[in-house]
Tab-separated table of C-alpha atoms in Angstrom:
chain	number	residue	atom	x	y	z
A	140	MET	CA	9.639	-213.582	-254.771
A	141	SER	CA	8.914	-211.006	-257.435
A	142	ARG	CA	5.311	-210.066	-257.839
A	143	GLY	CA	3.571	-210.364	-261.183
A	144	VAL	CA	2.137	-207.411	-263.001
A	145	SER	CA	-0.807	-206.029	-261.052
A	146	MET	CA	-3.897	-204.596	-262.620
A	147	GLN	CA	-3.334	-201.473	-260.485
A	148	ASN	CA	-0.134	-200.747	-262.398
A	149	LEU	CA	-2.087	-200.418	-265.615
A	150	PRO	CA	-3.658	-197.136	-266.627
A	151	ARG	CA	-7.258	-196.857	-265.583
A	152	ALA	CA	-8.456	-196.830	-269.198
A	153	GLY	CA	-6.351	-199.945	-269.871
A	154	ARG	CA	-7.900	-201.829	-266.980
A	155	TRP	CA	-11.385	-200.902	-268.064
A	156	ALA	CA	-10.619	-201.953	-271.625
A	157	ILE	CA	-9.552	-205.372	-270.302
A	158	TYR	CA	-12.743	-205.644	-268.263
A	159	VAL	CA	-14.887	-204.830	-271.272
A	160	ALA	CA	-12.905	-207.230	-273.497
A	161	LEU	CA	-13.518	-210.045	-271.003
A	162	ALA	CA	-17.233	-209.251	-271.001
A	163	VAL	CA	-17.281	-209.297	-274.817
A	164	VAL	CA	-15.494	-212.669	-274.975
A	165	PHE	CA	-17.906	-214.090	-272.395
A	166	ALA	CA	-20.877	-212.711	-274.342
A	167	ILE	CA	-19.609	-214.301	-277.582
A	168	ALA	CA	-19.312	-217.685	-275.846
A	169	CYS	CA	-22.831	-217.290	-274.435
A	170	ALA	CA	-24.162	-216.329	-277.875
A	171	PHE	CA	-22.624	-219.469	-279.404
A	172	LEU	CA	-24.156	-221.693	-276.713
A	173	SER	CA	-27.500	-219.928	-277.027
A	174	HIS	CA	-27.519	-220.454	-280.805
A	175	TRP	CA	-26.694	-224.139	-280.278
A	176	GLN	CA	-29.652	-224.520	-277.909
A	177	PHE	CA	-31.957	-222.671	-280.339
A	178	SER	CA	-30.841	-225.105	-283.072
A	179	ARG	CA	-31.552	-228.088	-280.853
A	180	ASN	CA	-34.960	-226.650	-279.987
A	181	GLU	CA	-35.743	-226.193	-283.689
A	182	GLU	CA	-34.672	-229.759	-284.413
A	183	ARG	CA	-36.812	-231.066	-281.557
A	184	SER	CA	-39.799	-229.018	-282.768
A	185	HIS	CA	-39.398	-230.564	-286.226
A	186	GLN	CA	-39.365	-234.060	-284.701
A	187	LEU	CA	-42.531	-233.346	-282.732
A	188	ALA	CA	-44.228	-231.976	-285.864
A	189	LEU	CA	-43.375	-235.184	-287.755
A	190	VAL	CA	-44.809	-237.322	-284.962
A	191	ALA	CA	-47.996	-235.230	-284.827
A	192	GLN	CA	-48.393	-235.422	-288.600
A	193	ASN	CA	-47.541	-239.067	-289.245
A	194	TYR	CA	-47.965	-241.149	-286.087
A	195	GLY	CA	-51.758	-241.431	-286.247
A	196	ALA	CA	-52.122	-241.310	-290.046
A	197	ASP	CA	-53.939	-244.031	-291.976
A	198	PRO	CA	-51.673	-246.844	-293.209
A	199	VAL	CA	-50.650	-246.928	-296.864
A	200	PRO	CA	-48.909	-249.709	-298.832
A	201	LEU	CA	-45.141	-249.739	-298.410
A	202	ALA	CA	-44.689	-249.101	-302.149
A	203	GLU	CA	-46.427	-245.749	-301.731
A	204	ALA	CA	-44.037	-244.618	-298.985
A	205	ILE	CA	-40.886	-246.294	-300.345
A	206	PRO	CA	-41.163	-247.215	-304.043
A	207	PRO	CA	-39.003	-250.147	-305.231
A	208	GLY	CA	-35.484	-248.790	-305.655
A	209	GLY	CA	-36.320	-245.669	-303.636
A	210	GLU	CA	-35.481	-244.557	-300.105
A	211	LEU	CA	-37.380	-243.339	-297.070
A	212	ASP	CA	-38.195	-239.638	-297.274
A	213	PRO	CA	-37.288	-238.071	-293.898
A	214	GLN	CA	-40.730	-236.448	-293.907
A	215	ASP	CA	-42.290	-239.948	-293.827
A	216	GLU	CA	-40.691	-241.013	-290.565
A	217	TRP	CA	-43.302	-242.587	-288.245
A	218	ARG	CA	-45.705	-243.026	-291.190
A	219	PRO	CA	-47.745	-246.263	-290.904
A	220	VAL	CA	-47.500	-248.676	-293.846
A	221	THR	CA	-49.074	-252.038	-294.601
A	222	LEU	CA	-46.981	-255.113	-295.398
A	223	THR	CA	-48.322	-258.290	-296.977
A	224	GLY	CA	-46.138	-261.384	-297.053
A	225	GLU	CA	-44.513	-263.599	-294.441
A	226	TYR	CA	-42.004	-263.390	-291.617
A	227	LEU	CA	-38.595	-265.029	-292.017
A	228	ALA	CA	-38.715	-266.321	-288.452
A	229	GLU	CA	-35.526	-268.350	-288.798
A	230	ASP	CA	-33.582	-265.112	-289.409
A	231	GLN	CA	-34.761	-263.428	-286.198
A	232	LEU	CA	-32.251	-261.216	-284.348
A	233	LEU	CA	-32.199	-259.496	-280.965
A	234	ALA	CA	-31.013	-255.889	-280.549
A	235	ARG	CA	-29.312	-255.807	-277.163
A	236	ASN	CA	-28.992	-253.117	-274.465
A	237	ARG	CA	-32.283	-251.386	-275.214
A	238	PRO	CA	-33.639	-249.293	-272.294
A	239	HIS	CA	-37.094	-250.687	-271.518
A	240	GLY	CA	-38.790	-251.706	-268.299
A	241	GLY	CA	-36.080	-250.092	-266.195
A	242	THR	CA	-33.383	-252.455	-267.436
A	243	SER	CA	-31.297	-253.293	-270.501
A	244	SER	CA	-33.759	-255.296	-272.552
A	245	PHE	CA	-33.849	-256.760	-276.056
A	246	GLU	CA	-35.840	-255.700	-279.100
A	247	VAL	CA	-37.038	-258.503	-281.371
A	248	LEU	CA	-36.091	-257.955	-285.033
A	249	VAL	CA	-37.584	-260.219	-287.699
A	250	PRO	CA	-37.183	-259.763	-291.478
A	251	PHE	CA	-40.486	-259.693	-293.358
A	252	ARG	CA	-40.553	-260.719	-297.033
A	253	LEU	CA	-43.197	-258.862	-299.002
A	254	ASP	CA	-45.119	-260.264	-301.952
A	255	ASP	CA	-43.007	-258.109	-304.315
A	256	GLY	CA	-39.805	-259.801	-303.061
A	257	ARG	CA	-38.502	-256.959	-300.923
A	258	VAL	CA	-37.560	-257.588	-297.295
A	259	LEU	CA	-38.295	-255.086	-294.510
A	260	LEU	CA	-36.928	-255.519	-291.018
A	261	VAL	CA	-39.734	-255.418	-288.425
A	262	ASP	CA	-39.143	-254.503	-284.781
A	263	ARG	CA	-41.878	-256.515	-283.043
A	264	GLY	CA	-41.269	-255.035	-279.560
A	265	TRP	CA	-39.088	-255.784	-276.561
A	266	VAL	CA	-38.505	-258.620	-274.118
A	267	PRO	CA	-36.741	-258.463	-270.738
A	268	PRO	CA	-33.573	-260.353	-269.845
A	269	GLY	CA	-33.987	-263.733	-268.225
A	270	ASP	CA	-34.420	-264.358	-264.529
A	271	ASP	CA	-31.132	-266.271	-264.240
A	272	GLN	CA	-29.354	-265.281	-267.439
A	273	PRO	CA	-28.700	-262.146	-269.468
A	274	GLU	CA	-30.571	-263.501	-272.530
A	275	PRO	CA	-34.395	-263.585	-272.589
A	276	ASP	CA	-36.053	-266.681	-271.171
A	277	ALA	CA	-38.523	-266.712	-274.081
A	278	VAL	CA	-39.183	-264.722	-277.246
A	279	PRO	CA	-42.735	-264.808	-278.677
A	280	ALA	CA	-42.741	-266.153	-282.233
A	281	PRO	CA	-44.246	-264.208	-285.137
A	282	PRO	CA	-47.301	-265.562	-286.986
A	283	ALA	CA	-46.441	-268.307	-289.470
A	284	GLY	CA	-47.383	-268.180	-293.115
A	285	GLU	CA	-49.125	-265.335	-294.934
A	286	ALA	CA	-49.641	-262.295	-292.730
A	287	THR	CA	-50.624	-258.658	-292.973
A	288	VAL	CA	-48.573	-256.386	-290.746
A	289	VAL	CA	-48.883	-252.659	-290.059
A	290	VAL	CA	-45.664	-250.919	-289.043
A	291	ARG	CA	-44.413	-247.361	-288.580
A	292	LEU	CA	-41.321	-246.492	-290.612
A	293	ARG	CA	-38.109	-245.472	-288.876
A	294	PRO	CA	-34.651	-244.759	-290.319
A	295	GLY	CA	-31.865	-247.149	-289.386
A	296	GLU	CA	-29.473	-246.362	-286.549
A	297	ALA	CA	-25.773	-245.617	-286.684
A	298	LEU	CA	-23.168	-248.142	-285.653
A	299	PRO	CA	-22.045	-247.734	-282.027
A	300	SER	CA	-19.141	-245.298	-281.742
A	301	SER	CA	-17.533	-247.545	-279.134
A	302	GLY	CA	-17.198	-250.322	-281.707
A	303	ARG	CA	-18.920	-252.794	-279.388
A	304	SER	CA	-20.127	-256.031	-280.931
A	305	ALA	CA	-22.767	-258.587	-279.971
A	306	PRO	CA	-22.995	-262.376	-279.601
A	307	ALA	CA	-24.328	-264.564	-282.396
A	308	GLY	CA	-28.006	-263.946	-283.048
A	309	GLN	CA	-27.799	-260.414	-281.664
A	310	VAL	CA	-26.809	-256.948	-282.921
A	311	PRO	CA	-25.573	-253.980	-280.865
A	312	THR	CA	-27.817	-251.498	-282.703
A	313	ILE	CA	-30.448	-251.448	-285.452
A	314	ASN	CA	-27.984	-250.643	-288.200
A	315	LEU	CA	-29.529	-251.975	-291.402
A	316	ASP	CA	-26.257	-252.598	-293.218
A	317	LEU	CA	-25.049	-254.611	-290.233
A	318	VAL	CA	-28.334	-256.538	-290.134
A	319	ALA	CA	-28.056	-257.280	-293.875
A	320	ASP	CA	-24.577	-258.710	-293.313
A	321	THR	CA	-25.773	-260.763	-290.329
A	322	ILE	CA	-28.805	-262.517	-291.806
A	323	PRO	CA	-28.538	-265.069	-294.668
A	324	PRO	CA	-27.576	-263.580	-298.073
A	325	ASP	CA	-30.903	-264.311	-299.767
A	326	ALA	CA	-32.684	-262.064	-297.246
A	327	GLY	CA	-29.792	-259.650	-296.704
A	328	GLU	CA	-29.484	-258.730	-300.377
A	329	ALA	CA	-33.200	-257.891	-300.590
A	330	LEU	CA	-33.306	-256.031	-297.258
A	331	GLU	CA	-34.527	-252.423	-297.376
A	332	ARG	CA	-31.576	-250.320	-296.174
A	333	SER	CA	-33.229	-246.914	-295.703
A	334	ALA	CA	-35.846	-247.883	-293.092
A	335	TYR	CA	-37.219	-250.529	-290.794
A	336	GLY	CA	-40.699	-250.893	-289.307
A	337	VAL	CA	-41.933	-250.692	-285.716
A	338	MET	CA	-44.844	-253.077	-285.366
A	339	VAL	CA	-48.349	-251.695	-284.838
A	340	SER	CA	-50.464	-254.798	-285.502
A	341	GLU	CA	-50.298	-258.305	-286.985
A	342	ASP	CA	-53.008	-260.324	-288.727
A	343	PRO	CA	-53.361	-263.123	-287.798
A	344	ALA	CA	-52.559	-262.018	-284.279
A	345	PRO	CA	-50.422	-264.509	-282.292
A	346	SER	CA	-51.414	-265.488	-278.798
A	347	THR	CA	-48.338	-263.843	-277.283
A	348	VAL	CA	-46.357	-260.887	-278.544
A	349	PRO	CA	-43.358	-258.930	-277.263
A	350	ASN	CA	-44.002	-255.827	-275.193
A	351	ALA	CA	-45.000	-252.889	-277.383
A	352	LEU	CA	-42.471	-250.121	-277.827
A	353	GLU	CA	-43.314	-246.824	-276.150
A	354	ALA	CA	-44.768	-243.982	-278.207
A	355	PRO	CA	-42.311	-241.160	-278.867
A	356	SER	CA	-42.211	-238.512	-276.165
A	357	ASP	CA	-43.974	-235.212	-276.816
A	358	ASP	CA	-41.714	-233.345	-274.370
A	359	PRO	CA	-40.098	-230.400	-276.196
A	360	GLY	CA	-37.148	-230.519	-273.834
A	361	PRO	CA	-35.373	-227.667	-272.010
A	362	HIS	CA	-33.528	-226.298	-275.056
A	363	LEU	CA	-35.508	-223.056	-275.383
A	364	SER	CA	-35.165	-222.189	-271.708
A	365	TYR	CA	-31.432	-222.963	-271.846
A	366	ALA	CA	-31.048	-220.675	-274.870
A	367	ILE	CA	-32.717	-217.806	-273.022
A	368	GLN	CA	-30.571	-218.445	-269.951
A	369	TRP	CA	-27.374	-218.082	-271.991
A	370	ILE	CA	-28.614	-214.727	-273.302
A	371	MET	CA	-29.273	-213.612	-269.724
A	372	PHE	CA	-25.780	-214.731	-268.689
A	373	ALA	CA	-24.259	-212.577	-271.455
A	374	ILE	CA	-26.217	-209.523	-270.242
A	375	MET	CA	-25.229	-210.238	-266.640
A	376	GLY	CA	-21.569	-210.271	-267.702
A	377	PHE	CA	-21.811	-206.669	-268.923
A	378	VAL	CA	-23.771	-205.667	-265.823
A	379	PHE	CA	-21.058	-207.144	-263.599
A	380	ILE	CA	-18.252	-205.357	-265.461
A	381	GLY	CA	-20.209	-202.105	-265.198
A	382	TYR	CA	-20.531	-202.657	-261.466
A	383	VAL	CA	-16.772	-203.267	-261.117
A	384	ILE	CA	-15.921	-200.066	-263.017
A	385	ARG	CA	-18.486	-198.028	-261.056
A	386	THR	CA	-17.137	-199.366	-257.746
A	387	GLU	CA	-13.559	-198.548	-258.745
A	388	ARG	CA	-14.526	-194.981	-259.662
A	389	LYS	CA	-16.332	-194.591	-256.338
A	390	HIS	CA	-13.279	-195.743	-254.375
A	391	ARG	CA	-11.040	-193.357	-256.301
A	392	ARG	CA	-13.335	-190.435	-255.494
A	393	GLU	CA	-13.240	-191.418	-251.814
A	394	ASP	CA	-9.432	-191.513	-251.906
A	395	ALA	CA	-9.306	-188.076	-253.542
A	396	GLU	CA	-11.680	-186.634	-250.950
A	397	ASP	CA	-9.534	-188.073	-248.119
A	398	ASP	CA	-6.423	-186.437	-249.585
A	399	GLU	CA	-8.147	-183.036	-249.916
A	400	ALA	CA	-9.452	-183.189	-246.330
A	401	GLU	CA	-5.946	-183.776	-244.840
A	402	PRO	CA	-5.122	-180.632	-242.645
A	403	ASP	CA	-1.957	-178.552	-243.089
A	404	THR	CA	-0.448	-178.670	-239.534
A	405	GLU	CA	2.906	-177.054	-240.286
A	406	ARG	CA	3.234	-173.411	-238.898
A	407	PRO	CA	6.229	-171.021	-238.950
A	408	GLY	CA	8.080	-170.854	-235.591
A	409	ASP	CA	6.678	-174.039	-234.263
A	410	ALA	CA	9.052	-176.650	-232.938
A	411	ALA	CA	7.523	-178.973	-235.322
A	412	SER	CA	8.782	-176.752	-238.132
A	413	ALA	CA	12.390	-177.405	-237.086
A	414	ALA	CA	11.914	-181.108	-237.269
A	415	PRO	CA	12.558	-182.896	-240.524
A	416	PRO	CA	9.472	-182.886	-242.637
A	417	ALA	CA	7.371	-185.887	-241.958
A	418	SER	CA	7.091	-188.410	-244.676
A	419	PRO	CA	3.922	-187.868	-246.658
A	420	ARG	CA	1.104	-190.130	-245.599
A	421	PRO	CA	0.971	-192.995	-248.026
A	422	ARG	CA	-2.096	-192.782	-250.151
A	423	ARG	CA	-4.705	-195.399	-249.363
A	424	ARG	CA	-4.491	-198.075	-252.007
A	425	ASP	CA	-7.382	-198.818	-254.239
A	426	ARG	CA	-9.448	-201.564	-252.604
A	427	ASP	CA	-9.948	-203.500	-255.830
A	428	ALA	CA	-6.205	-203.309	-256.538
A	429	GLU	CA	-5.438	-204.756	-253.085
A	430	ASP	CA	-7.826	-207.630	-253.765
A	431	GLU	CA	-6.189	-208.234	-257.157
A	432	ASP	CA	-2.688	-208.272	-255.570
A	433	ALA	CA	-3.870	-210.749	-252.956
A	434	LEU	CA	-5.179	-213.077	-255.687
A	435	ILE	CA	-1.916	-212.783	-257.637
A	436	ASP	CA	0.154	-213.519	-254.470
A	437	ALA	CA	-2.017	-216.551	-253.728
A	438	ALA	CA	-1.591	-217.854	-257.260
A	439	GLY	CA	2.175	-217.409	-257.092
A	440	HIS	CA	2.636	-219.555	-253.987
């Protein structure tokens, strides 16, 4: 079987140029991945700054954060607001497959009609699945009649990319357009589409409430360390190529020294001089080239 082109058949400068080109391509890939991790770290830092700024702020009326006809400013995410009105308990929904309590739980979503006629979806917390059924055994009811509720504003979620649906009375995600289409039209048409509220407190307080949602994590994540690691990988690529070139040059010098040290044994008048000249000793092959040929042979089988 014919052997493929070996790196040893290329001029030395050509081989080294290929080595350096590979290191450059690897470094470019590492730079792209490092930039991606820096971007994710910046995004995570912005999220943490929003939480630190807004999570413990004093509540303001909803109209101050989202004026009628307006939308949630991204800088107001997690901002506490006060709602005055009443729950539309008959329009309650459950958001399924929410990771709480070490299992796929349900978050309780209830529309809240404000005194100005607007409707804001309130996430009252989560409940576990039932003991003998996937649906919850019981869902605590919201307070009846006039109530004052404090919530933290969150933007709605995207629809699931898998296209999964949910049974009647449930939604696969807190997508506000989907919720508006699921609840009765009188509430759906008035529903605020740019944000929903995560419950902080209710007045009057019911005797039982769903489990409170966890506070957002303050972990910055590993993005910065990953970004630095990719930079180190790029540097290591050049160091490795430099080592390969240095090793190749060392082996070539050793081969040249072996050739120069070979003694001239042929003398006039000796019997050996009458014999046909011995074939020249084959030059010792470059060790890296032999390794490359072995890899090429292995790949060809």
